[in-house]
CSV table of C-alpha atoms in Angstrom, one decimal:
chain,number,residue,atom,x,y,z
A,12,UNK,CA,0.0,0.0,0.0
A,13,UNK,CA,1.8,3.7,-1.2
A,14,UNK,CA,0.6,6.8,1.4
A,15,UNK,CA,1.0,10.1,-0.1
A,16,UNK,CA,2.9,12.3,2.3
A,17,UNK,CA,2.1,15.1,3.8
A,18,UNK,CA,3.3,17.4,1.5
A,19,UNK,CA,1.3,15.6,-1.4
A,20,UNK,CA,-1.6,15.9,0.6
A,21,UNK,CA,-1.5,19.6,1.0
A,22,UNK,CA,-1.1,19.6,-3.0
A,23,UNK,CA,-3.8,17.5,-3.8
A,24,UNK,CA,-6.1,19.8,-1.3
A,25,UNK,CA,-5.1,22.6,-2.6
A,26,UNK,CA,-5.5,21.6,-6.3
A,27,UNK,CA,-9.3,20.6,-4.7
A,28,UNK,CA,-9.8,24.1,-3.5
A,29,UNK,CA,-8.4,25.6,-6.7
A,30,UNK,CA,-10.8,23.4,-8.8
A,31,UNK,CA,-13.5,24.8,-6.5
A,32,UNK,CA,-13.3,28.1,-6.4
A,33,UNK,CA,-12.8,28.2,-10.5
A,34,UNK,CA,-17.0,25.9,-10.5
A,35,UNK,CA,-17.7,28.6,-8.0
A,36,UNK,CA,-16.7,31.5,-10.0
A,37,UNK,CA,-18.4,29.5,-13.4
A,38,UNK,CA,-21.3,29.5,-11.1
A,39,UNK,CA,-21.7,32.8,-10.3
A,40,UNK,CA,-21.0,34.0,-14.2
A,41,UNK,CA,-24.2,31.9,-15.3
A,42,UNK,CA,-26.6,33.3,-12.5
A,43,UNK,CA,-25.8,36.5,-13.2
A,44,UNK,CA,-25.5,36.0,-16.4
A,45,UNK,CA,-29.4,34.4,-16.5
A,46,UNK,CA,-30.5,37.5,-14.3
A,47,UNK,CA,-29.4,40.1,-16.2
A,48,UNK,CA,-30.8,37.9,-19.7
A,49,UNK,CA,-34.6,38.0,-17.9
A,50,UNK,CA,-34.7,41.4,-17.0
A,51,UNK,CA,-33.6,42.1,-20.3
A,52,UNK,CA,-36.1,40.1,-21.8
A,53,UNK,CA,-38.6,41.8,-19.5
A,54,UNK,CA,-37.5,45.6,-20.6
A,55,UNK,CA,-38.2,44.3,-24.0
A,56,UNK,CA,-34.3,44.9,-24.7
A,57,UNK,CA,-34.2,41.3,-26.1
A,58,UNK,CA,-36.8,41.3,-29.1
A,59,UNK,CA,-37.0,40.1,-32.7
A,60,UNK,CA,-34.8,42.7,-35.4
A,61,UNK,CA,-34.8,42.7,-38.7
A,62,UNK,CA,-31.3,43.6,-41.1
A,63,UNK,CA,-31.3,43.6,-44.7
A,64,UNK,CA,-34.4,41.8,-44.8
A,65,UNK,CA,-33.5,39.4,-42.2
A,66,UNK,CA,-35.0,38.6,-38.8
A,67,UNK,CA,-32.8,37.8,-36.3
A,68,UNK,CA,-34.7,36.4,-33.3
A,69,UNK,CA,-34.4,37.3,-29.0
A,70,UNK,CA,-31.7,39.5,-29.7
A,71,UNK,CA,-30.7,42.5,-29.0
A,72,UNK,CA,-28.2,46.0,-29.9
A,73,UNK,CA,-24.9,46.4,-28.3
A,74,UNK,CA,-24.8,50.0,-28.4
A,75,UNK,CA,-28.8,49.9,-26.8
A,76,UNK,CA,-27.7,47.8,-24.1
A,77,UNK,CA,-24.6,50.3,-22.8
A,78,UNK,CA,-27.0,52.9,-22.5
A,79,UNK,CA,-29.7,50.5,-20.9
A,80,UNK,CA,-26.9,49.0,-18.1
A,81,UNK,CA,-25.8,53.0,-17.5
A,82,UNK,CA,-29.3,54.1,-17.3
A,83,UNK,CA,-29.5,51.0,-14.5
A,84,UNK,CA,-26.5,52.0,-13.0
A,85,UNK,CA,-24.9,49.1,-13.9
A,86,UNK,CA,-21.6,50.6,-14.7
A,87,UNK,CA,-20.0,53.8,-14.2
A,88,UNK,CA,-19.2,54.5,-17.7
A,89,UNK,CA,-19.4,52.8,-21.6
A,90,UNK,CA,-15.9,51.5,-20.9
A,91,UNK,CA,-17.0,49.1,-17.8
A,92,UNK,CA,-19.9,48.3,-19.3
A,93,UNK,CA,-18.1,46.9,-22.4
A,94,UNK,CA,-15.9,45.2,-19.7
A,95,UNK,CA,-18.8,43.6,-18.2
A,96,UNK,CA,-20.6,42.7,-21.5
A,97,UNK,CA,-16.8,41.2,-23.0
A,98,UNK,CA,-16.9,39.1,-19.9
A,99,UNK,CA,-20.2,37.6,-20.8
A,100,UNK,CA,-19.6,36.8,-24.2
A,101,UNK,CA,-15.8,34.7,-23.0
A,102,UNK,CA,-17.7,32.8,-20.7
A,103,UNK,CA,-20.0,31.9,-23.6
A,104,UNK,CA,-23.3,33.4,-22.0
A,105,UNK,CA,-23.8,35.4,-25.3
A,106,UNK,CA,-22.3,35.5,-28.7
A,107,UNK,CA,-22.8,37.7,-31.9
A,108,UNK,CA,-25.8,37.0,-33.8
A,109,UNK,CA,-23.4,35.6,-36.6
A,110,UNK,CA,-20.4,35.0,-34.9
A,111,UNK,CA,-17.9,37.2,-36.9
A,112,UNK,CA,-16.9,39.5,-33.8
A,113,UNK,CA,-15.4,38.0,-30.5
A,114,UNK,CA,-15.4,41.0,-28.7
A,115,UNK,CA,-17.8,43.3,-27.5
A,116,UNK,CA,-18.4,46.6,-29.8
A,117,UNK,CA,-19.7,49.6,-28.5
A,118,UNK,CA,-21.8,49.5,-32.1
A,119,UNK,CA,-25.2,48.4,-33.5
A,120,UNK,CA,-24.6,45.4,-33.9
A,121,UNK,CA,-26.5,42.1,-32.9
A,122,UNK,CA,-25.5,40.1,-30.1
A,123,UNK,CA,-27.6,37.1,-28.9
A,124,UNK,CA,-27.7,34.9,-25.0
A,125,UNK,CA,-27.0,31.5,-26.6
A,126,UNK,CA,-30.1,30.4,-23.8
A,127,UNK,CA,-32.1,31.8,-26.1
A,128,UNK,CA,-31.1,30.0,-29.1
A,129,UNK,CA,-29.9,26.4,-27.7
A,130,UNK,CA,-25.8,26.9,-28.0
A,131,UNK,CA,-25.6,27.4,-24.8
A,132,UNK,CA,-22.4,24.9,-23.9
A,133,UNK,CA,-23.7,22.2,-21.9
A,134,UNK,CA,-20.5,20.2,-20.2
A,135,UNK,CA,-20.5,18.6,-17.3
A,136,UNK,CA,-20.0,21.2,-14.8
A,137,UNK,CA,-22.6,23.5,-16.7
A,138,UNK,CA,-25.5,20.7,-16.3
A,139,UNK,CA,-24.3,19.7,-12.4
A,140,UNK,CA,-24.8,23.8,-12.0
A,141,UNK,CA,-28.1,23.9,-14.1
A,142,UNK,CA,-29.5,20.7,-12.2
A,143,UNK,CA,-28.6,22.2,-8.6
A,144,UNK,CA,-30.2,25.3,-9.8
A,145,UNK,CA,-33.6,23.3,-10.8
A,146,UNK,CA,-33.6,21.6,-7.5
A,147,UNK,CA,-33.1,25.0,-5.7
A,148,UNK,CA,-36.2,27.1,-7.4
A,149,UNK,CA,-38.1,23.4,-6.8
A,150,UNK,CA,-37.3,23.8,-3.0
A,151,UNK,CA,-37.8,27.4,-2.3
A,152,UNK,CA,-41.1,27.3,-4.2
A,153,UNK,CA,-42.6,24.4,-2.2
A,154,UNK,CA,-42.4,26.1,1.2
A,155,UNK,CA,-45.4,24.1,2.7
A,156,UNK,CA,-44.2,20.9,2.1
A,157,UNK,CA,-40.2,21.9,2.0
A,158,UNK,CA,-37.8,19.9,3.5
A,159,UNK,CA,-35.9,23.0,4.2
A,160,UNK,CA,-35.5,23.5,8.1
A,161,UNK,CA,-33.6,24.7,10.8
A,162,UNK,CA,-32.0,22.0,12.8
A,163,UNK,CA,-29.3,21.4,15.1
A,164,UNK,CA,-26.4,19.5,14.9
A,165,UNK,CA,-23.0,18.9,17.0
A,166,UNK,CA,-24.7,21.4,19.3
A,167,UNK,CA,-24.8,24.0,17.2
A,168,UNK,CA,-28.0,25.8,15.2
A,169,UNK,CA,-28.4,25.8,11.5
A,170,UNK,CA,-30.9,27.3,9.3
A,171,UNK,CA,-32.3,26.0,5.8
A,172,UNK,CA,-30.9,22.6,6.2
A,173,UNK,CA,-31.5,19.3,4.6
A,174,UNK,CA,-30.8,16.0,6.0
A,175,UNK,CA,-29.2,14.2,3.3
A,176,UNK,CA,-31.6,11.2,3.7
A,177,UNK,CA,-34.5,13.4,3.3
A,178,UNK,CA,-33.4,14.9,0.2
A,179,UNK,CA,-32.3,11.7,-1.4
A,180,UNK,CA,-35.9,10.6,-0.7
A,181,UNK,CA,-37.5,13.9,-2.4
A,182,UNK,CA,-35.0,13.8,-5.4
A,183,UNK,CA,-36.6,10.3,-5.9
A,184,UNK,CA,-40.4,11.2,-5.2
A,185,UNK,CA,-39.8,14.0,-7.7
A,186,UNK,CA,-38.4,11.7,-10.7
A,187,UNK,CA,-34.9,13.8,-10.4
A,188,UNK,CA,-32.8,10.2,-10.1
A,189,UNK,CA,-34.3,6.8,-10.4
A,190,UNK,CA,-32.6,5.2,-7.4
A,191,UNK,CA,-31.0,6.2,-4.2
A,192,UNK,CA,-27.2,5.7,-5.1
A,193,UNK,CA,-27.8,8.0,-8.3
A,194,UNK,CA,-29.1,10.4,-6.4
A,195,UNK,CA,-26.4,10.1,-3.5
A,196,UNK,CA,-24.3,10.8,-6.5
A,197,UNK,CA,-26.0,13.7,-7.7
A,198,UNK,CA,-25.9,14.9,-4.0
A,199,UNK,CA,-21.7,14.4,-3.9
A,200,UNK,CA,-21.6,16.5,-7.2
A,201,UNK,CA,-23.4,19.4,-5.8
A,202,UNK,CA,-21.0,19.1,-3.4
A,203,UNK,CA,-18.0,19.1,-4.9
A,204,UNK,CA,-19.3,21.8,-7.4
A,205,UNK,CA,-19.6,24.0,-4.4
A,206,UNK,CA,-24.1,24.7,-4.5
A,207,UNK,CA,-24.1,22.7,-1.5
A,208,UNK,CA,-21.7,21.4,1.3
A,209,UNK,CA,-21.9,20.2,4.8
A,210,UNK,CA,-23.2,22.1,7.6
A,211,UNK,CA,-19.7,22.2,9.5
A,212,UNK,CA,-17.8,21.5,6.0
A,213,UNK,CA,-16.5,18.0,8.0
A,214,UNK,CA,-18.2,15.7,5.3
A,215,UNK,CA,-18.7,14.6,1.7
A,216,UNK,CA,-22.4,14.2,0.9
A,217,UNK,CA,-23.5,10.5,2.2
A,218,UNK,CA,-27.1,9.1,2.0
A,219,UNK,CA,-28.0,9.6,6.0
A,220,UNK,CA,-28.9,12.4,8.8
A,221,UNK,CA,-26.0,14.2,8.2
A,222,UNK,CA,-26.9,17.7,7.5
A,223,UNK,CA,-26.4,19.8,4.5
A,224,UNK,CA,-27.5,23.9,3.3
A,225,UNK,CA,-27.0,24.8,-0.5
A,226,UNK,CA,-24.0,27.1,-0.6
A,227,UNK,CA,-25.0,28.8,-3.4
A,228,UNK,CA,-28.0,31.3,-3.1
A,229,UNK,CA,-29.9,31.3,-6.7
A,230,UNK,CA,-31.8,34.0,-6.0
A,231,UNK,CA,-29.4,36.7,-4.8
A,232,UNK,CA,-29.5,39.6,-7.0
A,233,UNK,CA,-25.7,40.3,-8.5
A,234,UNK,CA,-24.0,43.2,-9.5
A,235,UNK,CA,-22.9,43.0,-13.0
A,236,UNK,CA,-19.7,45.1,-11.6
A,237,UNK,CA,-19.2,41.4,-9.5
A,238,UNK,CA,-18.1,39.8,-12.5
A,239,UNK,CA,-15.1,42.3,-12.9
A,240,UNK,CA,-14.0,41.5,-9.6
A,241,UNK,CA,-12.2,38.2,-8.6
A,242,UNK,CA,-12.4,38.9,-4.6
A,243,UNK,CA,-16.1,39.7,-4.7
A,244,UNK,CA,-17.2,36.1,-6.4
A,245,UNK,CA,-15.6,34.2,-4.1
A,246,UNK,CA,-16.6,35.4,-0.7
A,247,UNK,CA,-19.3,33.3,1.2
A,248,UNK,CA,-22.6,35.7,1.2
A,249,UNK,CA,-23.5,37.0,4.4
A,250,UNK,CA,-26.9,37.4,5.6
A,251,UNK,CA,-26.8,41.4,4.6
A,252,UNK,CA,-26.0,40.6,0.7
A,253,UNK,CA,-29.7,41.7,0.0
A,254,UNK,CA,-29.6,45.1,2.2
A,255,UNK,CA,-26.3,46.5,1.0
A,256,UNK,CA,-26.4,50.3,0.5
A,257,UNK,CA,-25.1,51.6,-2.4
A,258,UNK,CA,-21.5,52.5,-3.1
A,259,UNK,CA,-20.5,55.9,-2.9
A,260,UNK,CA,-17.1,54.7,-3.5
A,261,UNK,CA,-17.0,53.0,-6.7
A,262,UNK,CA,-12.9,51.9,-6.5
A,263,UNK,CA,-14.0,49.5,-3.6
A,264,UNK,CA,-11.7,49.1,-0.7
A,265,UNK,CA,-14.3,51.0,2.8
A,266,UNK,CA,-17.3,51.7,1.3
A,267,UNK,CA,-19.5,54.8,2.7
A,268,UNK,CA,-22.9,54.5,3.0
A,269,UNK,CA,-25.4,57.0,4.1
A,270,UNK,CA,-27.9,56.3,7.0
A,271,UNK,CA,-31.0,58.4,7.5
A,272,UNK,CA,-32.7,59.3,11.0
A,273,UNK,CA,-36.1,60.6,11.1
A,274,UNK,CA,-34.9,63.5,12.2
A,275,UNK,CA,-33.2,64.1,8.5
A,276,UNK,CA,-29.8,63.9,10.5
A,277,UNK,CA,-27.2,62.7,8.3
A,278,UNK,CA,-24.5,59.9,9.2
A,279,UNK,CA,-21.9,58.8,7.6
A,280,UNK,CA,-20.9,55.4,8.4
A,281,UNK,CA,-18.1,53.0,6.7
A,282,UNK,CA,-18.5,49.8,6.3
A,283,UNK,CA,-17.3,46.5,4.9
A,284,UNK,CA,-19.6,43.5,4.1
A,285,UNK,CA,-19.1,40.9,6.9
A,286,UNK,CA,-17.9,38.2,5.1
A,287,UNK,CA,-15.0,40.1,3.2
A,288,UNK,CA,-13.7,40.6,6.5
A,289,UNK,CA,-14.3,36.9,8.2
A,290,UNK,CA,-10.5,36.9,9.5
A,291,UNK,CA,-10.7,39.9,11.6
A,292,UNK,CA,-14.1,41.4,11.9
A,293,UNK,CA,-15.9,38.5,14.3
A,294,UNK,CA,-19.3,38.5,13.6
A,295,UNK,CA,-20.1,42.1,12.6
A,296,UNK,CA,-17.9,42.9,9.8
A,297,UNK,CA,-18.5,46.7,10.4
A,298,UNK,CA,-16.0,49.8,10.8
A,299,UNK,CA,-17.5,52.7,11.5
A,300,UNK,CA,-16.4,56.1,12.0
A,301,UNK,CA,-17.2,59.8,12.4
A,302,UNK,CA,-16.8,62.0,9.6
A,303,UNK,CA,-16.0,65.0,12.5
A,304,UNK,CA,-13.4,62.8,14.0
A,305,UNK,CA,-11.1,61.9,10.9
A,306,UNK,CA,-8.2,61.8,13.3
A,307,UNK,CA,-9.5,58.9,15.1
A,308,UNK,CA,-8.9,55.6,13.6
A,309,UNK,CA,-12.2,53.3,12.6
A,310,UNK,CA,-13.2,51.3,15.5
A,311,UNK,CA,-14.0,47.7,14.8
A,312,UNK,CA,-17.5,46.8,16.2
A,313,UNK,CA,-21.3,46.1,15.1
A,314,UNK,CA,-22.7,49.8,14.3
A,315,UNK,CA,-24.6,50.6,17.5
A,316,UNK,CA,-28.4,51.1,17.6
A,317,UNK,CA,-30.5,53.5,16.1
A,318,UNK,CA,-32.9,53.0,18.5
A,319,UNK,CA,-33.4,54.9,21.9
A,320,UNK,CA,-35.0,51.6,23.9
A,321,UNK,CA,-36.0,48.3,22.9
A,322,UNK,CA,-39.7,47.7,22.8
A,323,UNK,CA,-41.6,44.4,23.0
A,324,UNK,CA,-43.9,43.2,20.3
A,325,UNK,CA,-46.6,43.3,23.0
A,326,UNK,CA,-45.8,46.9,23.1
A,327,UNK,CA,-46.2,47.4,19.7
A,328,UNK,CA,-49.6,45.7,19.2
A,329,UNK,CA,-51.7,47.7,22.7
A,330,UNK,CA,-54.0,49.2,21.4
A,331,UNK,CA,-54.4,52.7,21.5
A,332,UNK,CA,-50.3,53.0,21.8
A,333,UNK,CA,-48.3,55.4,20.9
A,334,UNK,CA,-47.3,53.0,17.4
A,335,UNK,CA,-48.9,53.6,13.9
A,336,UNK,CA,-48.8,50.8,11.3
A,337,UNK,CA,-47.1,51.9,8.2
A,338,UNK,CA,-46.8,48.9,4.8
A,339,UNK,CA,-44.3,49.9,2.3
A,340,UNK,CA,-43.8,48.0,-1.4
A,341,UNK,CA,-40.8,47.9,-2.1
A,342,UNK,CA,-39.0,46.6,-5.6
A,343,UNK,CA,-35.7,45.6,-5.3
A,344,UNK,CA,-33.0,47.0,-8.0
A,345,UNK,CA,-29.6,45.8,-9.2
A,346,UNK,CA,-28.6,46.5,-6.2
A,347,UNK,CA,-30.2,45.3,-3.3
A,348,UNK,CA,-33.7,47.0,-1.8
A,349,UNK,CA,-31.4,49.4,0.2
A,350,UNK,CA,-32.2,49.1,3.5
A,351,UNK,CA,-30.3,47.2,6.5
A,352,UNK,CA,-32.5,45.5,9.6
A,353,UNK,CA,-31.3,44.7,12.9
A,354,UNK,CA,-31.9,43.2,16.5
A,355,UNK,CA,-34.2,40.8,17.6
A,356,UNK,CA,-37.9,40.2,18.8
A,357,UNK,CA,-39.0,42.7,17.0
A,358,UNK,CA,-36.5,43.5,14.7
A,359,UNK,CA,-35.8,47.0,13.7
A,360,UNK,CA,-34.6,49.5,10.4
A,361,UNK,CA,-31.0,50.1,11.5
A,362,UNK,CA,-30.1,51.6,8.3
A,363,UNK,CA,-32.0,52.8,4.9
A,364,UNK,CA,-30.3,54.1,1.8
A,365,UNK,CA,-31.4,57.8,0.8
A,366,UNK,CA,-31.5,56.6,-2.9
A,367,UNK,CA,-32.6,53.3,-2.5
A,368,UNK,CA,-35.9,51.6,-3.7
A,369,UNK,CA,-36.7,51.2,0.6
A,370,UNK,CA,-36.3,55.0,0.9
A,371,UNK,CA,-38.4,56.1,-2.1
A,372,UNK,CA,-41.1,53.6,-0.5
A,373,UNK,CA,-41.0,55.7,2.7
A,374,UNK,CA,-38.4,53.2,5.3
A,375,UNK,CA,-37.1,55.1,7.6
A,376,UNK,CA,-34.4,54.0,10.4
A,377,UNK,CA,-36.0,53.2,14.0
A,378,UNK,CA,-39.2,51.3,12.3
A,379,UNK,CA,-39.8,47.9,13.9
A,380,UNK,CA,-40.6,45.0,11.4
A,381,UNK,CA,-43.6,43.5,12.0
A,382,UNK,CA,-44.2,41.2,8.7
A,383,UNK,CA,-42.4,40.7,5.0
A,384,UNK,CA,-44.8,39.4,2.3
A,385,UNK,CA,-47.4,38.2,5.1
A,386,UNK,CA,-45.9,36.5,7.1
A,387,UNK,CA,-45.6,37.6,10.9
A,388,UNK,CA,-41.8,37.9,12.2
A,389,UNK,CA,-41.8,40.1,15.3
A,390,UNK,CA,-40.6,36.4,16.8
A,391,UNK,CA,-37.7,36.6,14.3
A,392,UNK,CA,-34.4,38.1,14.4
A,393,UNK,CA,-32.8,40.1,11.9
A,394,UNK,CA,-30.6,36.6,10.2
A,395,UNK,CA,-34.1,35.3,9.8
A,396,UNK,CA,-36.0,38.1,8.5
A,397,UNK,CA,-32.9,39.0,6.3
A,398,UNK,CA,-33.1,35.2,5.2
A,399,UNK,CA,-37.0,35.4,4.1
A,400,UNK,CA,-36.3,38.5,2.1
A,401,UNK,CA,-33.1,37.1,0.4
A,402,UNK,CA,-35.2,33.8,-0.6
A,403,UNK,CA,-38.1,35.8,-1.5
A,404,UNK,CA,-39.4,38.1,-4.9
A,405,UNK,CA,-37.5,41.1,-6.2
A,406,UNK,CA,-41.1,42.6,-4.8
A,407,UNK,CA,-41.1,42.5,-1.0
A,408,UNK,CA,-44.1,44.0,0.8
A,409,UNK,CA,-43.3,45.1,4.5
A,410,UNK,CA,-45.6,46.3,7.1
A,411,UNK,CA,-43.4,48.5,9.9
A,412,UNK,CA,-44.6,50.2,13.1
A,413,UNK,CA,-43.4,53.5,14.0
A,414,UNK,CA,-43.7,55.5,16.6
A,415,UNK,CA,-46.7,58.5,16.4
A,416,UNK,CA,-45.8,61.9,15.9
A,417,UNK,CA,-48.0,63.4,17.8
């Protein structure tokens, strides 16, 4: 019997990781690659043209779509957006209507998703991805009899899990796989294609109670400007991916935000998204500073409360207190809904963005969440509200409770 050494080991795990991260990044090209194709489709950007009597079906102009993605704020200027769309078309996503130009042109000229017109290149890795993704929007959209859960395991809470058993059983009920070791296999692939992985990442995917969360959120609205940047595709999404305020600083590195008090006081607060800083933020992933105290370095800490006391849910629902009942539609843009929630039991509007979709709506810092799309979550703290909203439609409908001004 040969044993690889240590030193091979290390090798082979990090070739692993390397081979990972690439699936991950392929990943992340195709989603947003499909989302920015359906809103397309949906502004009518993607339509039928004609050229020199021809029809050229589902396609659309380059030189339209670099004003539509700047008039979305998309990209800063003609030259990132050209970036962006060159990206697309070397990862295959799209492709000119008659192939004679491998780059993007800033020009009328046809370009095509190859979705729409079946070229689409289906290896492997492409149909592990597009299977995972099927399973996904299968899962999410049967919440009452979902599978999905929070469970415990090792001592230690996790949302949205899925005992591997469970789903092996499901994958068969729903004619995915035709007998339990394919469907183990299927399992191992999302695995190693990084959509799923283990709870405490200790295990490859085995047909038990082990449990298991998809990695890979489907429904998390990207940034085209992600797929320019390396770092940003392969950080694990934190539970504020669908609240971040806007850039003000467009070269990355601390990114300002603006935060809004009802009392039109402005603040200006710095931040980082948690999980770019997992080494050596904790749990918060926040800096936050003064913009009167630029002397004073950033302190590292979770951005303290906007509110003046906590109040109970019971306190909220007396009647005849001092609380009115606000609801607020709110659609969600390329960015995120613009808005940041907080605490626990109720949870509470720590932050809202003063050009957001949230603010336009009416959101204002210091409201308590009472419900998102229905359903009741002044039980709920802000990982689990921020999780139903994340999962949920680009719509979100929010009723909020804020105090009376009397």
């Amino acid at each position: 019997m040969v044993f690889a050494s240590c030193k091979e080991m290390d090798g082979i795990g990090n070739t692993m990781q390397k081979k990972a991260a690439e699936l991950e990044r392929m990943a992340e090209v195709l989603v947003t690659g499909e989302q920015l194709r359906l809103r397309l489709h949906e502004g009518k950007v993607v339509k039928d043209r004609r050229h020199h009597l021809r029809t050229y079906p589902n396609c659309f102009v380059a030189k339209e779509l670099i004003d539509w993605l700047l008039e979305h704020k998309e990209a800063s200027d003609r030259d990132t957006a050209i970036k962006i769309m060159q990206k697309l078309l070397d990862q295959s996503i799209i492709h000119h209507v008659c192939d004679e130009h491998k780059e993007f042109k800033d020009m009328k000229l046809f370009y095509r998703f190859r979705k729409d017109d079946g070229t689409f290149p289906l290896d492997n890795e492409a149909k592990v991805f597009m299977r995972g993704q099927r399973i996904y929007e299968k899962l999410m959209m049967n919440t009452e009899t979902s599978i999905l859960a929070t469970r415990e395991e090792e001592g230690e809470t996790f949302e949205r899990t899925l005992v591997a058993s469970e789903l092996v059983d499901w994958l068969l009920a729903e004619g995915e796989m035709a007998t339990r070791e394919e469907a183990e296999h299927l399992g191992r692939r999302l695995l190693e294609h990084g959509i799923m992985q283990h709870v405490t990442n200790k295990h490859h995917f085995v047909d038990g109670g082990l449990l298991y969360q998809f990695r890979l959120n489907f429904r998390r609205r990207r940034r085209l400007m992600e797929l320019l940047n390396e770092r940003c595709r392969t950080i694990p999404e934190s539970h504020d991916s669908p609240f971040c305020l806007r850039k003000q600083n467009p070269d990355g590195g601390n990114t300002s935000f603006l935060s809004v008090s009802p009392t039109k006081e402005i603040k200006l607060i710095v931040g980082i998204r948690r999980s770019s800083m997992s080494s050596s933020c904790g749990s918060s992933g926040y800096y936050s500073s003064s913009p009167t105290l630029s002397s004073s370095p950033p302190v590292l800490c979770n951005p303290k409360s906007v509110l003046k006391r906590q109040v109970s849910p019971e306190e909220l629902q007396t009647p005849g207190g001092p609380y009115i009942k606000k609801t607020f539609t709110i659609v969600g843009d390329a960015v995120g809904w613009g808005f940041v929630v907080r605490g626990s039991k109720p949870c509470h509007i720590q932050a809202v963005d003063p050009s957001g979709p949230a603010a336009a709506a009416g959101m204002k810092v210091c409201q308590f969440v009472i419900s998102v799309n229905g359903l009741n979550v002044l039980s709920l703290d802000y990982r689990t509200v921020s999780n139903l909203i994340l999962t949920g439609p680009r719509t979100v409908v929010m009723e909020v409770m804020e105090e009376a001004d009397y």
